[in-house]
PDB file of C-alpha atoms in Angstrom:
ATOM      1  CA  MET B   1      -7.617 -14.716  -4.229  1.00  0.00           C
ATOM      2  CA  ILE B   2      -6.348 -11.167  -4.726  1.00  0.00           C
ATOM      3  CA  LYS B   3      -7.995  -9.563  -7.763  1.00  0.00           C
ATOM      4  CA  HIS B   4      -7.303  -5.875  -7.292  1.00  0.00           C
ATOM      5  CA  HIS B   5      -3.779  -4.476  -7.619  1.00  0.00           C
ATOM      6  CA  PRO B   6      -1.979  -1.095  -7.884  1.00  0.00           C
ATOM      7  CA  HIS B   7      -1.879   0.196 -11.452  1.00  0.00           C
ATOM      8  CA  ALA B   8       1.416   0.189 -13.337  1.00  0.00           C
ATOM      9  CA  ALA B   9       2.220   3.890 -12.864  1.00  0.00           C
ATOM     10  CA  LEU B  10       1.712   3.635  -9.106  1.00  0.00           C
ATOM     11  CA  MET B  11       4.006   0.598  -8.917  1.00  0.00           C
ATOM     12  CA  GLN B  12       6.678   2.424 -10.914  1.00  0.00           C
ATOM     13  CA  ASP B  13       6.476   5.494  -8.651  1.00  0.00           C
ATOM     14  CA  TYR B  14       6.748   3.208  -5.615  1.00  0.00           C
ATOM     15  CA  VAL B  15       9.903   1.543  -6.930  1.00  0.00           C
ATOM     16  CA  GLU B  16      11.430   4.946  -7.737  1.00  0.00           C
ATOM     17  CA  GLY B  17      10.575   6.322  -4.284  1.00  0.00           C
ATOM     18  CA  LYS B  18       8.243   9.026  -5.597  1.00  0.00           C
ATOM     19  CA  LEU B  19       5.126   8.220  -3.560  1.00  0.00           C
ATOM     20  CA  PRO B  20       4.116  10.029  -0.366  1.00  0.00           C
ATOM     21  CA  LEU B  21       4.458   7.907   2.746  1.00  0.00           C
ATOM     22  CA  SER B  22       0.731   7.161   3.006  1.00  0.00           C
ATOM     23  CA  LEU B  23       0.602   5.560  -0.455  1.00  0.00           C
ATOM     24  CA  SER B  24       4.038   3.969  -0.150  1.00  0.00           C
ATOM     25  CA  ILE B  25       2.830   2.121   2.954  1.00  0.00           C
ATOM     26  CA  ALA B  26      -0.211   0.862   1.055  1.00  0.00           C
ATOM     27  CA  VAL B  27       1.774  -0.415  -1.931  1.00  0.00           C
ATOM     28  CA  SER B  28       4.432  -1.984   0.301  1.00  0.00           C
ATOM     29  CA  ALA B  29       1.808  -3.797   2.375  1.00  0.00           C
ATOM     30  CA  HIS B  30       0.016  -5.010  -0.758  1.00  0.00           C
ATOM     31  CA  ILE B  31       3.273  -6.325  -2.227  1.00  0.00           C
ATOM     32  CA  GLU B  32       3.875  -8.268   0.991  1.00  0.00           C
ATOM     33  CA  LEU B  33       0.448  -9.883   0.665  1.00  0.00           C
ATOM     34  CA  CYS B  34       0.484 -10.445  -3.115  1.00  0.00           C
ATOM     35  CA  PRO B  35       3.027 -12.860  -4.714  1.00  0.00           C
ATOM     36  CA  CYS B  36       2.162 -11.559  -8.191  1.00  0.00           C
ATOM     37  CA  CYS B  37       3.034  -7.969  -7.294  1.00  0.00           C
ATOM     38  CA  GLN B  38       6.155  -9.124  -5.432  1.00  0.00           C
ATOM     39  CA  GLN B  39       7.477 -10.462  -8.741  1.00  0.00           C
ATOM     40  CA  GLN B  40       6.401  -7.323 -10.569  1.00  0.00           C
ATOM     41  CA  ALA B  41       8.135  -5.087  -8.014  1.00  0.00           C
ATOM     42  CA  ASP B  42      11.341  -7.134  -8.316  1.00  0.00           C
ATOM     43  CA  LYS B  43      11.298  -6.749 -12.108  1.00  0.00           C
ATOM     44  CA  LEU B  44      10.612  -3.015 -11.935  1.00  0.00           C
ATOM     45  CA  THR B  45      13.377  -2.571  -9.350  1.00  0.00           C
ATOM     46  CA  ALA B  46      15.876  -4.362 -11.598  1.00  0.00           C
ATOM     47  CA  GLN B  47      14.800  -2.322 -14.632  1.00  0.00           C
ATOM     48  CA  THR B  48      15.034   0.934 -12.677  1.00  0.00           C
ATOM     49  CA  ALA B  49      18.501   0.036 -11.388  1.00  0.00           C
ATOM     50  CA  MET B  50      19.594  -0.781 -14.946  1.00  0.00           C
ATOM     51  CA  ARG B  51      18.378   2.582 -16.241  1.00  0.00           C
ATOM     52  CA  SER B  52      20.022   4.372 -13.329  1.00  0.00           C
ATOM     53  CA  TRP B  53      23.375   2.749 -14.005  1.00  0.00           C
ATOM     54  CA  ARG B  54      23.038   3.414 -17.717  1.00  0.00           C
ATOM     55  CA  ASP B  55      22.275   7.088 -17.080  1.00  0.00           C
ATOM     56  CA  THR B  56      25.256   7.315 -14.727  1.00  0.00           C
ATOM     57  CA  GLU B  57      27.541   5.857 -17.375  1.00  0.00           C
ATOM     58  CA  VAL B  58      26.285   8.356 -19.941  1.00  0.00           C
ATOM     59  CA  GLN B  59      26.789  11.309 -17.566  1.00  0.00           C
ATOM     60  CA  THR B  60      30.288  10.334 -16.455  1.00  0.00           C
ATOM     61  CA  GLU B  61      31.490   9.324 -19.910  1.00  0.00           C
ATOM     62  CA  PRO B  62      29.505  11.371 -22.439  1.00  0.00           C
ATOM     63  CA  LYS B  63      31.776  10.420 -25.331  1.00  0.00           C
ATOM     64  CA  SER B  64      31.452   6.663 -24.903  1.00  0.00           C
ATOM     65  CA  THR B  65      29.363   4.753 -27.422  1.00  0.00           C
ATOM     66  CA  ALA B  66      26.256   2.778 -26.516  1.00  0.00           C
ATOM     67  CA  ALA B  67      28.190  -0.451 -27.035  1.00  0.00           C
ATOM     68  CA  GLU B  68      30.913   0.713 -24.645  1.00  0.00           C
ATOM     69  CA  ALA B  69      28.292   1.718 -22.089  1.00  0.00           C
ATOM     70  CA  ASP B  70      26.681  -1.725 -22.325  1.00  0.00           C
ATOM     71  CA  PHE B  71      30.074  -3.375 -21.918  1.00  0.00           C
ATOM     72  CA  ASP B  72      30.902  -1.282 -18.848  1.00  0.00           C
ATOM     73  CA  LEU B  73      27.469  -1.997 -17.359  1.00  0.00           C
ATOM     74  CA  GLN B  74      27.936  -5.711 -17.875  1.00  0.00           C
ATOM     75  CA  ALA B  75      31.389  -5.469 -16.324  1.00  0.00           C
ATOM     76  CA  ASN B  76      29.852  -3.834 -13.255  1.00  0.00           C
ATOM     77  CA  PHE B  77      27.314  -6.640 -12.957  1.00  0.00           C
ATOM     78  CA  ASP B  78      30.015  -9.282 -13.434  1.00  0.00           C
ATOM     79  CA  ALA B  79      32.129  -7.715 -10.701  1.00  0.00           C
ATOM     80  CA  MET B  80      29.152  -7.492  -8.346  1.00  0.00           C
ATOM     81  CA  PHE B  81      28.204 -11.121  -9.005  1.00  0.00           C
ATOM     82  CA  ALA B  82      31.790 -12.296  -8.484  1.00  0.00           C
ATOM     83  CA  ASP B  83      31.908 -10.435  -5.184  1.00  0.00           C
ATOM     84  CA  ILE B  84      28.659 -12.097  -4.061  1.00  0.00           C
ATOM     85  CA  VAL B  85      29.937 -15.561  -4.974  1.00  0.00           C
ATOM     86  CA  GLU B  86      33.250 -14.932  -3.220  1.00  0.00           C
ATOM     87  CA  ASN B  87      31.489 -13.841  -0.046  1.00  0.00           C
ATOM     88  CA  GLU B  88      29.318 -16.947   0.034  1.00  0.00           C
ATOM     89  CA  THR B  89      32.151 -18.761   1.768  1.00  0.00           C
ATOM     90  CA  ALA B  90      32.160 -16.232   4.576  1.00  0.00           C
ATOM     91  CA  GLU B  91      30.380 -16.824   7.848  1.00  0.00           C
ATOM     92  CA  PRO B  92      26.675 -17.055   7.082  1.00  0.00           C
ATOM     93  CA  LEU B  93      24.441 -14.262   8.256  1.00  0.00           C
ATOM     94  CA  VAL B  94      22.057 -15.104  11.053  1.00  0.00           C
ATOM     95  CA  HIS B  95      18.589 -13.866  10.190  1.00  0.00           C
ATOM     96  CA  LYS B  96      16.499 -13.250  13.240  1.00  0.00           C
ATOM     97  CA  PRO B  97      12.835 -14.115  12.747  1.00  0.00           C
ATOM     98  CA  VAL B  98      10.603 -11.109  12.298  1.00  0.00           C
ATOM     99  CA  GLU B  99       8.386 -10.609  15.294  1.00  0.00           C
ATOM    100  CA  VAL B 100       4.795 -10.718  14.155  1.00  0.00           C
ATOM    101  CA  THR B 101       2.969  -7.736  15.585  1.00  0.00           C
ATOM    102  CA  SER B 102      -0.759  -7.271  15.527  1.00  0.00           C
ATOM    103  CA  VAL B 103      -3.442  -4.789  16.366  1.00  0.00           C
ATOM    104  CA  GLU B 104      -6.451  -5.517  18.542  1.00  0.00           C
ATOM    105  CA  CYS B 105      -9.864  -4.101  17.848  1.00  0.00           C
ATOM    106  CA  LYS B 106     -13.116  -5.133  19.524  1.00  0.00           C
ATOM    107  CA  GLY B 107     -11.607  -8.318  20.867  1.00  0.00           C
ATOM    108  CA  THR B 108     -10.014  -9.510  17.618  1.00  0.00           C
ATOM    109  CA  HIS B 109      -6.267  -9.502  16.949  1.00  0.00           C
ATOM    110  CA  TYR B 110      -5.098  -8.821  13.397  1.00  0.00           C
ATOM    111  CA  PRO B 111      -1.493  -9.389  12.198  1.00  0.00           C
ATOM    112  CA  LEU B 112      -0.113  -6.293  10.492  1.00  0.00           C
ATOM    113  CA  PRO B 113       2.043  -6.075   7.354  1.00  0.00           C
ATOM    114  CA  ARG B 114       5.593  -4.900   8.082  1.00  0.00           C
ATOM    115  CA  ALA B 115       4.934  -1.442   6.637  1.00  0.00           C
ATOM    116  CA  LEU B 116       2.399  -0.781   9.406  1.00  0.00           C
ATOM    117  CA  ARG B 117       4.269  -2.213  12.370  1.00  0.00           C
ATOM    118  CA  SER B 118       5.913   1.020  13.509  1.00  0.00           C
ATOM    119  CA  PHE B 119       2.583   2.562  14.527  1.00  0.00           C
ATOM    120  CA  ASP B 120       2.129   1.085  17.986  1.00  0.00           C
ATOM    121  CA  SER B 121       0.258   3.748  19.935  1.00  0.00           C
ATOM    122  CA  LEU B 122      -2.909   4.349  17.969  1.00  0.00           C
ATOM    123  CA  ASN B 123      -6.065   5.840  19.389  1.00  0.00           C
ATOM    124  CA  TRP B 124      -9.252   4.143  18.222  1.00  0.00           C
ATOM    125  CA  TYR B 125     -12.524   6.035  17.824  1.00  0.00           C
ATOM    126  CA  GLY B 126     -15.754   4.371  16.865  1.00  0.00           C
ATOM    127  CA  LEU B 127     -19.411   4.762  16.073  1.00  0.00           C
ATOM    128  CA  GLY B 128     -21.487   1.595  16.064  1.00  0.00           C
ATOM    129  CA  LYS B 129     -19.717  -1.138  14.145  1.00  0.00           C
ATOM    130  CA  ILE B 130     -17.171   1.228  12.552  1.00  0.00           C
ATOM    131  CA  THR B 131     -13.903   2.016  14.350  1.00  0.00           C
ATOM    132  CA  ARG B 132     -11.000   4.083  13.057  1.00  0.00           C
ATOM    133  CA  ALA B 133      -7.426   4.835  14.175  1.00  0.00           C
ATOM    134  CA  ARG B 134      -5.683   7.731  12.453  1.00  0.00           C
ATOM    135  CA  LEU B 135      -1.997   7.352  11.524  1.00  0.00           C
ATOM    136  CA  PRO B 136       0.217  10.373  12.363  1.00  0.00           C
ATOM    137  CA  LEU B 137       1.643  10.954   8.870  1.00  0.00           C
ATOM    138  CA  GLU B 138       1.022  14.727   8.591  1.00  0.00           C
ATOM    139  CA  GLU B 139       0.431  14.966   4.829  1.00  0.00           C
ATOM    140  CA  GLN B 140      -1.769  18.070   4.836  1.00  0.00           C
ATOM    141  CA  GLU B 141      -5.253  17.148   3.541  1.00  0.00           C
ATOM    142  CA  VAL B 142      -4.420  13.442   3.134  1.00  0.00           C
ATOM    143  CA  ARG B 143      -5.705  11.140   5.883  1.00  0.00           C
ATOM    144  CA  ALA B 144      -4.353   7.627   6.491  1.00  0.00           C
ATOM    145  CA  SER B 145      -6.115   5.297   8.906  1.00  0.00           C
ATOM    146  CA  LEU B 146      -6.703   1.774  10.050  1.00  0.00           C
ATOM    147  CA  LEU B 147     -10.411   1.135   9.612  1.00  0.00           C
ATOM    148  CA  HIS B 148     -12.238  -1.721  11.330  1.00  0.00           C
ATOM    149  CA  ILE B 149     -15.783  -2.792  10.468  1.00  0.00           C
ATOM    150  CA  ASP B 150     -17.284  -5.284  12.884  1.00  0.00           C
ATOM    151  CA  LYS B 151     -19.268  -8.362  11.846  1.00  0.00           C
ATOM    152  CA  HIS B 152     -22.431  -7.531   9.903  1.00  0.00           C
ATOM    153  CA  GLY B 153     -21.398  -3.898   9.749  1.00  0.00           C
ATOM    154  CA  SER B 154     -21.609  -1.498   6.838  1.00  0.00           C
ATOM    155  CA  ILE B 155     -20.738   2.030   5.746  1.00  0.00           C
ATOM    156  CA  PRO B 156     -23.691   4.030   4.381  1.00  0.00           C
ATOM    157  CA  ALA B 157     -23.942   4.626   0.626  1.00  0.00           C
ATOM    158  CA  HIS B 158     -21.441   7.252  -0.464  1.00  0.00           C
ATOM    159  CA  THR B 159     -19.240   8.606  -3.187  1.00  0.00           C
ATOM    160  CA  HIS B 160     -15.928  10.469  -2.918  1.00  0.00           C
ATOM    161  CA  LYS B 161     -14.919  14.097  -3.289  1.00  0.00           C
ATOM    162  CA  GLY B 162     -11.323  13.052  -3.959  1.00  0.00           C
ATOM    163  CA  TYR B 163      -9.659   9.650  -4.054  1.00  0.00           C
ATOM    164  CA  GLU B 164     -10.022   6.833  -1.569  1.00  0.00           C
ATOM    165  CA  LEU B 165      -7.568   3.936  -1.407  1.00  0.00           C
ATOM    166  CA  THR B 166      -8.528   0.863   0.597  1.00  0.00           C
ATOM    167  CA  LEU B 167      -6.111  -1.976   1.245  1.00  0.00           C
ATOM    168  CA  LEU B 168      -7.946  -4.899   2.806  1.00  0.00           C
ATOM    169  CA  ILE B 169      -5.607  -6.341   5.442  1.00  0.00           C
ATOM    170  CA  ALA B 170      -7.849  -9.042   6.918  1.00  0.00           C
ATOM    171  CA  GLY B 171     -11.380 -10.328   6.571  1.00  0.00           C
ATOM    172  CA  GLU B 172     -13.722  -9.535   3.701  1.00  0.00           C
ATOM    173  CA  PHE B 173     -16.227  -6.958   2.540  1.00  0.00           C
ATOM    174  CA  SER B 174     -18.429  -6.474  -0.483  1.00  0.00           C
ATOM    175  CA  ASP B 175     -20.168  -3.663  -2.332  1.00  0.00           C
ATOM    176  CA  GLU B 176     -22.075  -3.160  -5.571  1.00  0.00           C
ATOM    177  CA  ASN B 177     -18.936  -4.066  -7.547  1.00  0.00           C
ATOM    178  CA  GLY B 178     -18.141  -7.415  -5.923  1.00  0.00           C
ATOM    179  CA  THR B 179     -16.462  -9.079  -2.956  1.00  0.00           C
ATOM    180  CA  TYR B 180     -12.974  -8.209  -1.708  1.00  0.00           C
ATOM    181  CA  HIS B 181     -10.482 -10.330   0.204  1.00  0.00           C
ATOM    182  CA  ALA B 182      -7.253  -9.775   2.155  1.00  0.00           C
ATOM    183  CA  GLY B 183      -4.649  -8.120  -0.060  1.00  0.00           C
ATOM    184  CA  ASP B 184      -7.064  -6.420  -2.445  1.00  0.00           C
ATOM    185  CA  PHE B 185      -5.993  -2.871  -3.350  1.00  0.00           C
ATOM    186  CA  ILE B 186      -9.061  -0.773  -4.207  1.00  0.00           C
ATOM    187  CA  TRP B 187      -8.711   2.732  -5.674  1.00  0.00           C
ATOM    188  CA  LEU B 188     -11.916   4.798  -5.956  1.00  0.00           C
ATOM    189  CA  ASP B 189     -12.721   8.386  -6.893  1.00  0.00           C
ATOM    190  CA  ALA B 190     -15.688  10.655  -7.508  1.00  0.00           C
ATOM    191  CA  SER B 191     -16.921   8.416 -10.325  1.00  0.00           C
ATOM    192  CA  ASN B 192     -17.540   5.552  -7.877  1.00  0.00           C
ATOM    193  CA  HIS B 193     -20.580   5.044  -5.650  1.00  0.00           C
ATOM    194  CA  HIS B 194     -20.797   2.148  -3.214  1.00  0.00           C
ATOM    195  CA  THR B 195     -22.086   0.735   0.070  1.00  0.00           C
ATOM    196  CA  PRO B 196     -19.412  -1.467   1.708  1.00  0.00           C
ATOM    197  CA  GLU B 197     -20.649  -4.186   4.050  1.00  0.00           C
ATOM    198  CA  THR B 198     -19.067  -7.186   5.740  1.00  0.00           C
ATOM    199  CA  LYS B 199     -20.384 -10.438   7.166  1.00  0.00           C
ATOM    200  CA  GLU B 200     -17.198 -11.608   8.928  1.00  0.00           C
ATOM    201  CA  GLY B 201     -15.710  -8.233   9.831  1.00  0.00           C
ATOM    202  CA  CYS B 202     -12.589  -6.680   8.322  1.00  0.00           C
ATOM    203  CA  LEU B 203      -9.547  -4.511   8.949  1.00  0.00           C
ATOM    204  CA  CYS B 204      -8.446  -2.076   6.245  1.00  0.00           C
ATOM    205  CA  TYR B 205      -5.763   0.516   5.680  1.00  0.00           C
ATOM    206  CA  THR B 206      -7.336   3.562   4.040  1.00  0.00           C
ATOM    207  CA  VAL B 207      -5.958   6.724   2.468  1.00  0.00           C
ATOM    208  CA  SER B 208      -8.141   9.604   1.303  1.00  0.00           C
ATOM    209  CA  ASN B 209      -7.596  13.240   0.391  1.00  0.00           C
ATOM    210  CA  ALA B 210     -11.184  14.468   0.859  1.00  0.00           C
ATOM    211  CA  PRO B 211     -14.272  13.581   2.903  1.00  0.00           C
ATOM    212  CA  LEU B 212     -16.779  10.963   1.835  1.00  0.00           C
ATOM    213  CA  HIS B 213     -20.050  12.270   0.440  1.00  0.00           C
ATOM    214  CA  PHE B 214     -23.001  10.294   1.793  1.00  0.00           C
ATOM    215  CA  THR B 215     -25.859   9.957  -0.667  1.00  0.00           C
ATOM    216  CA  GLN B 216     -28.797   8.250   1.046  1.00  0.00           C
ATOM    217  CA  GLY B 217     -30.899   8.472   4.194  1.00  0.00           C
ATOM    218  CA  VAL B 218     -30.045  10.180   7.447  1.00  0.00           C
ATOM    219  CA  SER B 219     -26.322   9.603   6.841  1.00  0.00           C
ATOM    220  CA  GLN B 220     -26.468  12.625   4.514  1.00  0.00           C
ATOM    221  CA  LEU B 221     -26.591  14.753   7.658  1.00  0.00           C
ATOM    222  CA  LEU B 222     -22.929  13.849   8.205  1.00  0.00           C
ATOM    223  CA  ASN B 223     -21.880  15.673   5.033  1.00  0.00           C
ATOM    224  CA  GLY B 224     -21.954  18.966   6.908  1.00  0.00           C
ATOM    225  CA  ILE B 225     -19.166  17.815   9.214  1.00  0.00           C
ATOM    226  CA  GLY B 226     -17.372  15.670   6.645  1.00  0.00           C
ATOM    227  CA  LYS B 227     -14.017  17.410   7.078  1.00  0.00           C
ATOM    228  CA  VAL B 228     -14.035  16.542  10.750  1.00  0.00           C
ATOM    229  CA  ILE B 229     -14.747  12.850  10.460  1.00  0.00           C
ATOM    230  CA  TYR B 230     -12.863  11.734   7.333  1.00  0.00           C
TER     231      TYR B 230
END
């Protein structure tokens, strides 16, 4: 069961097209995996369209009253609905099934959400049970990646110098705050400290704008080259 979702402001920015591509991909993929957020996105889209039409009416007819604007808006909806109903008698559209694409990592194939299916030539780099493929989004300091952790793998204890978004695509992992499942949307920042580990293995989509800061053991030696490996 999905327990972690994008916050309201992030959903609103997604619907209005204000997010950078890296975050838009994450929200889109989460919405595909989460029926609850699908409904929320539909409602926000309808509300945003209503406001947009209302603003357009006000700009084009500044002297019209609010009642007249509401009447005109309703008339637009009525006309659109009538057009849809009229066209229902036309030849039905043939919807071709979406080809399910997947990514393979360490012998396991993972289906990808639609938002990630255009990245088909990724280069995977790994160390131990952790493997990463960077996405070519070119958003300055922001890094977007597919991250795979193999069975019984973990990432050393760390905090964050900036933000880190993790969308769990498949599998499971847990940390000091609980257990996460496919579809969970986890947003962390410098106030969070955790040690992710997985029993079954997992594939995640991650976005971060600064290196991790390792806090325990020999992994702290990696902090000196953090900008290279994040």
